[in-house]
mmCIF file of C-alpha atoms in Angstrom:
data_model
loop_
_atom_site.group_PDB
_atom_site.id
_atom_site.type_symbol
_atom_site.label_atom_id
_atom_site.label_comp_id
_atom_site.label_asym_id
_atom_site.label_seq_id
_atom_site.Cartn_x
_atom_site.Cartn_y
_atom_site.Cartn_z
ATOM 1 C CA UNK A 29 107.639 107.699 68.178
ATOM 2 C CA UNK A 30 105.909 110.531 69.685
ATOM 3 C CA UNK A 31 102.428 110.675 71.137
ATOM 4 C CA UNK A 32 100.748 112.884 68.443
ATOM 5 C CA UNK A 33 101.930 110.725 65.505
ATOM 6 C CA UNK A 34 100.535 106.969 67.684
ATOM 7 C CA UNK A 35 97.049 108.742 68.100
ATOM 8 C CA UNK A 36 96.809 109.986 65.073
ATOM 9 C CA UNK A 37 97.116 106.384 63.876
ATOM 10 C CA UNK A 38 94.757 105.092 66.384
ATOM 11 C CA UNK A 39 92.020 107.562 65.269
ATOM 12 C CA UNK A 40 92.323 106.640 61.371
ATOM 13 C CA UNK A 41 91.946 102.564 63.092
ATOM 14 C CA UNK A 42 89.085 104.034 64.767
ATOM 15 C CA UNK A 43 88.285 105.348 61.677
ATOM 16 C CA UNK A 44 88.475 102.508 59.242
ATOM 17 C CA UNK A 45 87.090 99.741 61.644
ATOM 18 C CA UNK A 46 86.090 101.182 64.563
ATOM 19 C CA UNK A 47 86.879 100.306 68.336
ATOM 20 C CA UNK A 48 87.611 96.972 67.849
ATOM 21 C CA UNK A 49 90.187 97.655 65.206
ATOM 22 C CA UNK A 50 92.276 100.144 67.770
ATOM 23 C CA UNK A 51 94.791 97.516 69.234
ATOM 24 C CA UNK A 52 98.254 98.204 69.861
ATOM 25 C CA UNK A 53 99.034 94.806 68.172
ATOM 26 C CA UNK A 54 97.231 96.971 64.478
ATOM 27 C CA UNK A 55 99.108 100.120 65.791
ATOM 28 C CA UNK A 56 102.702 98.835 66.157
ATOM 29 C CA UNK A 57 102.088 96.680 62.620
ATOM 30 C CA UNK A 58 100.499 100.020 60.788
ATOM 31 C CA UNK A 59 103.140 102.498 62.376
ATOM 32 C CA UNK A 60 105.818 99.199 61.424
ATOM 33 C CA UNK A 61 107.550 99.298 65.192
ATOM 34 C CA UNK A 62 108.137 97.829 68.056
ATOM 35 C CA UNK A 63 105.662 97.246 70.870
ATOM 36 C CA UNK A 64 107.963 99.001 72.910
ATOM 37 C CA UNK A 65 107.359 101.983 70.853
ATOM 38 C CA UNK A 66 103.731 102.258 72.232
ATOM 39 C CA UNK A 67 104.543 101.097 75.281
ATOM 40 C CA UNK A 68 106.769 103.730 76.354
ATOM 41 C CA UNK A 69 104.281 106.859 75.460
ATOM 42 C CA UNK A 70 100.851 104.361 77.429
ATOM 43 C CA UNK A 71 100.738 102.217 79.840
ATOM 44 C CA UNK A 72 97.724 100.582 78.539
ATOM 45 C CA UNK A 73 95.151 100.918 76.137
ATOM 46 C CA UNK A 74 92.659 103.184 78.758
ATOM 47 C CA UNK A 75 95.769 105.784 78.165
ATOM 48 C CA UNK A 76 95.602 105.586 74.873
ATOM 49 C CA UNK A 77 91.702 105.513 74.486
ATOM 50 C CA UNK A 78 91.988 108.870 76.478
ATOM 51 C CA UNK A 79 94.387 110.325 74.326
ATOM 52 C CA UNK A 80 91.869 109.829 71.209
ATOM 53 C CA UNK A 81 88.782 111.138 73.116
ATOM 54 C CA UNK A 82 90.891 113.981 74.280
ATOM 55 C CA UNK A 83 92.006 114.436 70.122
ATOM 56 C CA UNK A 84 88.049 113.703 69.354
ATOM 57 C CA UNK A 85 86.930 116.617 71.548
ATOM 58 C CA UNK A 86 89.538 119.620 70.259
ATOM 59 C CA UNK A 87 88.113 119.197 66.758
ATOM 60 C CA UNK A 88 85.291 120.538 68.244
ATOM 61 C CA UNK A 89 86.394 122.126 71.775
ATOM 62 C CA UNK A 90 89.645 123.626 70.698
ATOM 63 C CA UNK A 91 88.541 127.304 72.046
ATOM 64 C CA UNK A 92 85.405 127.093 75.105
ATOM 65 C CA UNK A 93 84.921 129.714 76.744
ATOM 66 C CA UNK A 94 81.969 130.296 79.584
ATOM 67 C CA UNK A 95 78.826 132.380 78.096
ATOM 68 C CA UNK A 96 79.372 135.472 79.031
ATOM 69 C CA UNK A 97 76.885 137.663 81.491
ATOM 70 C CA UNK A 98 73.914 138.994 80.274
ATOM 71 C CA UNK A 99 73.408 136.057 77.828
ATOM 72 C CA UNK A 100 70.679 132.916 78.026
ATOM 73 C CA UNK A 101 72.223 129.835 78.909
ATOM 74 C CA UNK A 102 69.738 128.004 77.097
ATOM 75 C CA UNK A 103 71.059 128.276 74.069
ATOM 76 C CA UNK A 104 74.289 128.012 74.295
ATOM 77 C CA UNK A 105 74.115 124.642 76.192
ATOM 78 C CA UNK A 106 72.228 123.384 73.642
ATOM 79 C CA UNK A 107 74.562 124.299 70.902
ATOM 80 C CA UNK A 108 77.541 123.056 73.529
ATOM 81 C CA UNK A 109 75.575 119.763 73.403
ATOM 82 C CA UNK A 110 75.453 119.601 69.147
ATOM 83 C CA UNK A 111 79.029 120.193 69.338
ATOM 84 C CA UNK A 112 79.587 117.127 71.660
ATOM 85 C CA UNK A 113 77.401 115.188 69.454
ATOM 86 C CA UNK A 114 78.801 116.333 66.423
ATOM 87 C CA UNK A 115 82.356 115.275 67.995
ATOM 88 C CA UNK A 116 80.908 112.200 68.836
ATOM 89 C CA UNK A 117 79.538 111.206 65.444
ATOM 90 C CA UNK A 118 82.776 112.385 63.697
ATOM 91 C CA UNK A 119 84.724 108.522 64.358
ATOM 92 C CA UNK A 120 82.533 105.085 64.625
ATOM 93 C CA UNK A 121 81.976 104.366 68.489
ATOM 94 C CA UNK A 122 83.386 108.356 69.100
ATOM 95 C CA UNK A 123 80.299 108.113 71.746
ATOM 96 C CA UNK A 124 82.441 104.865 73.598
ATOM 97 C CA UNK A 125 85.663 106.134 73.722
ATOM 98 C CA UNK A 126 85.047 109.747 74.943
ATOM 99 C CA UNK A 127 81.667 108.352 77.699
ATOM 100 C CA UNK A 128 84.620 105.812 78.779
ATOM 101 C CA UNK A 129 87.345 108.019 79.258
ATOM 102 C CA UNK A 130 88.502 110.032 82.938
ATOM 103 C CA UNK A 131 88.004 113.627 83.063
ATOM 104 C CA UNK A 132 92.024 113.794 84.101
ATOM 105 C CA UNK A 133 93.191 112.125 81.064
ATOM 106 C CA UNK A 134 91.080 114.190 79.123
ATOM 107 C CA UNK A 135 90.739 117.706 79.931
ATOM 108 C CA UNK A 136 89.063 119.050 77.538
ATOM 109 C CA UNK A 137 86.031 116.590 78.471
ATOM 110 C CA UNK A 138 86.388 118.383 82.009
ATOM 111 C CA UNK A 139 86.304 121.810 80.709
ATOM 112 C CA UNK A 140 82.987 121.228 78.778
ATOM 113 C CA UNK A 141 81.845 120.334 82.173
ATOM 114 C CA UNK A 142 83.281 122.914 83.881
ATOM 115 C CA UNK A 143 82.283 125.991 81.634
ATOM 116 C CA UNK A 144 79.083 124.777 81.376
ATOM 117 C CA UNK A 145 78.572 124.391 85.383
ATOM 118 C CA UNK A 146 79.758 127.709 85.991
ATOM 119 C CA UNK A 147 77.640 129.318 83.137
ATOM 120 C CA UNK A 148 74.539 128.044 84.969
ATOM 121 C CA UNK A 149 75.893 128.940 87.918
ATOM 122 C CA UNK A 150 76.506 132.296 87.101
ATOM 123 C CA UNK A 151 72.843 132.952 86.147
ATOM 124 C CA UNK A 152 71.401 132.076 89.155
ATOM 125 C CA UNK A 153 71.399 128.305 88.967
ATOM 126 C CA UNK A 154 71.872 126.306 92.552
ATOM 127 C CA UNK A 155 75.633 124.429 92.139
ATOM 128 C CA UNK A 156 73.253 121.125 92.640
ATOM 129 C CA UNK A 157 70.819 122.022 90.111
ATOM 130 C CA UNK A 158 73.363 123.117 87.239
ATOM 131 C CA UNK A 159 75.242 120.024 88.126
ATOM 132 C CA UNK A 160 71.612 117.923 87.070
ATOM 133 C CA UNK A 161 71.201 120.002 84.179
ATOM 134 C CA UNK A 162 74.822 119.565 82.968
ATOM 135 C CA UNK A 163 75.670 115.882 83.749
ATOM 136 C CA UNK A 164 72.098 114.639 82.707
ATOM 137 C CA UNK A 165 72.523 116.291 79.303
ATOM 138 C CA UNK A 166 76.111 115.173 78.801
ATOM 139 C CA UNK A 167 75.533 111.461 79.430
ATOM 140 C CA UNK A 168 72.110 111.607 77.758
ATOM 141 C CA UNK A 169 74.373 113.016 74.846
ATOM 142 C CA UNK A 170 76.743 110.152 75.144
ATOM 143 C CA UNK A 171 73.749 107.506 75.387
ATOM 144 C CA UNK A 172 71.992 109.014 72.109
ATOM 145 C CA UNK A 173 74.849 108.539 70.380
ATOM 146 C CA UNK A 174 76.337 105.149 71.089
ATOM 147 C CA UNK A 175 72.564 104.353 70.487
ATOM 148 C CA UNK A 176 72.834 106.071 66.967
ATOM 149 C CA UNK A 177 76.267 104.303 65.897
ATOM 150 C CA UNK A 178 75.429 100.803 67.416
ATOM 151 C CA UNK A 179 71.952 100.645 65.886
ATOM 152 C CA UNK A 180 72.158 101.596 62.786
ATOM 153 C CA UNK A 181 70.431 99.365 59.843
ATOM 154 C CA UNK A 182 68.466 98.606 62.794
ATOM 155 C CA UNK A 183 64.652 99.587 61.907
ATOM 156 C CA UNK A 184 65.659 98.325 58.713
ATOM 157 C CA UNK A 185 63.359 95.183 58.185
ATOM 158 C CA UNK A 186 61.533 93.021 55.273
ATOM 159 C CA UNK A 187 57.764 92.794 55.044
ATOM 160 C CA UNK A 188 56.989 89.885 57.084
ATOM 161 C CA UNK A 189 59.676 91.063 60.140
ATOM 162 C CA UNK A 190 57.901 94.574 59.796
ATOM 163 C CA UNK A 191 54.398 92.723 59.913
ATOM 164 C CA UNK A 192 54.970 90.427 62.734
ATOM 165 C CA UNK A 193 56.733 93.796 64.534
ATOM 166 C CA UNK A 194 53.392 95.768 64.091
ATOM 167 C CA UNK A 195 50.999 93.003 65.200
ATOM 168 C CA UNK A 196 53.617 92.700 68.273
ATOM 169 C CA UNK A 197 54.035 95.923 68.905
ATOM 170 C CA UNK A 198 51.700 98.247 67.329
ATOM 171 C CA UNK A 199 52.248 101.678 69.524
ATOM 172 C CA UNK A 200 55.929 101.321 68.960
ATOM 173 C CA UNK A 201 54.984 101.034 65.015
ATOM 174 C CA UNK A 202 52.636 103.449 64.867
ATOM 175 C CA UNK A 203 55.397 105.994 66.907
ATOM 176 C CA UNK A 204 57.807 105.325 64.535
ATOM 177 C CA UNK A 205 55.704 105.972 61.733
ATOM 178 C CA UNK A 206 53.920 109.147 63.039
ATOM 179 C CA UNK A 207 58.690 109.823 62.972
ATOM 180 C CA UNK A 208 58.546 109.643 59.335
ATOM 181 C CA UNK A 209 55.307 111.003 58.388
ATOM 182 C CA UNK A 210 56.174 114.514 60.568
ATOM 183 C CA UNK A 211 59.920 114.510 58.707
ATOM 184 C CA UNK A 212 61.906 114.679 61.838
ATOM 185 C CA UNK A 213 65.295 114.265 61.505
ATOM 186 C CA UNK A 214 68.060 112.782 63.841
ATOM 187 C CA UNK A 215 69.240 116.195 64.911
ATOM 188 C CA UNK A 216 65.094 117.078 65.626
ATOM 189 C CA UNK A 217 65.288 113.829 67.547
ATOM 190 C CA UNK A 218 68.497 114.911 69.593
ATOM 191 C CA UNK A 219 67.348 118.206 69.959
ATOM 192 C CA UNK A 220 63.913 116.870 71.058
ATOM 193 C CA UNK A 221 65.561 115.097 74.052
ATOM 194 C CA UNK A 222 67.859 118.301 75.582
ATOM 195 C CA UNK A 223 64.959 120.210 75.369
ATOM 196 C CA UNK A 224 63.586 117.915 78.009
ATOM 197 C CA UNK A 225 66.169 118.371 79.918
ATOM 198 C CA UNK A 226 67.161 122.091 80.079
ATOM 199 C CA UNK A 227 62.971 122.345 80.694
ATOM 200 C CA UNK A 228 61.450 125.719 80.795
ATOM 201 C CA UNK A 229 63.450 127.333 83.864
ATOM 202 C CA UNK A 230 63.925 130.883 84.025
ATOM 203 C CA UNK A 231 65.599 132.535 80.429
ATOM 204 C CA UNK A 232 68.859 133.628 82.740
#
């Protein structure tokens, strides 16, 4: 049984009933083997998890390159950071398996990291500051996301929860409705957030 074929398997689990369905109990009875079978390509289930975020992140990431001089970084961060969403979004709890795996057992999480440090870099950016920039935005990614895929359904409420809500909490109600009377939309809402974060520095 090769490694491709046992991921593959793991990501339509992933896929179908998300992380709590990815067992290698569900793998060996959907591939019909042997434990050993899994066994002998990971260790343990943090191998394997790494081996899907690593397959999560090259349906977006299969080319990244650094931006190349002359260029805004701006920009291309924040489409970087759509892409990483996007990749995210793709499988139920994508956000959990890739924001838990190690950079070593998935490269292609460390290149996103990399390119992006030395695109900042490159324009001018102290090492310390691009590191802020890039780190904040990728974990804030990560955190929007989980947040996305574990709560939805969850401002989803009958009359009398959504009175008793308002009377409890009435800015929070009143922000949420000012959401839906403006029209914004969950990539507005996303975007909304790395704008924060990139700030206004220097168009380099």
């Amino acid at each position: 049984m090769d490694v491709e074929t046992i991921v593959k398997q793991a990501l339509t689990l992933l896929k179908q009933e998300g992380l709590t369905g990815v067992t290698f109990r569900r793998l060996t009875t959907s591939l019909q083997v042997k434990a050993p079978a899994i066994y002998w390509r990971f260790n343990d289930k943090q191998e394997l998890l790494e081996a899907m975020a690593e397959a999560i992140l090259q349906e977006q990431f299969a080319e990244l390159t650094p931006l190349p001089l002359g260029q805004p970084w701006q920009p291309w961060l924040t489409a970087v950071l759509h892409r990483l969403r996007q990749a995210l979004l793709a499988y139920p709890d994508g956000a959990r398996v890739v924001a838990g795996a190690r950079p070593p057992g998935t490269p292609t999480l460390a290149r996103i990291a990399e390119h992006a440090l030395r695109t900042l870099e490159d324009r001018g950016l102290p090492l310390a500051e691009a590191a802020n920039v890039v780190f904040t935005s990728i974990h804030y990614t990560f955190g929007h996301v989980i947040e996305e895929q574990d709560s939805a359904g969850a401002h989803t409420m009958d009359s009398q929860t959504a009175k008793e809500f308002t009377q409890a909490f009435p800015t929070i109600a009143r922000a949420l409705a000012e959401t839906r009377r403006t029209g914004l939309t969950p990539d507005d809402i996303f975007n909304a957030g790395v704008s924060l974060i990139i700030g206004d520095r220097d168009m380099r």
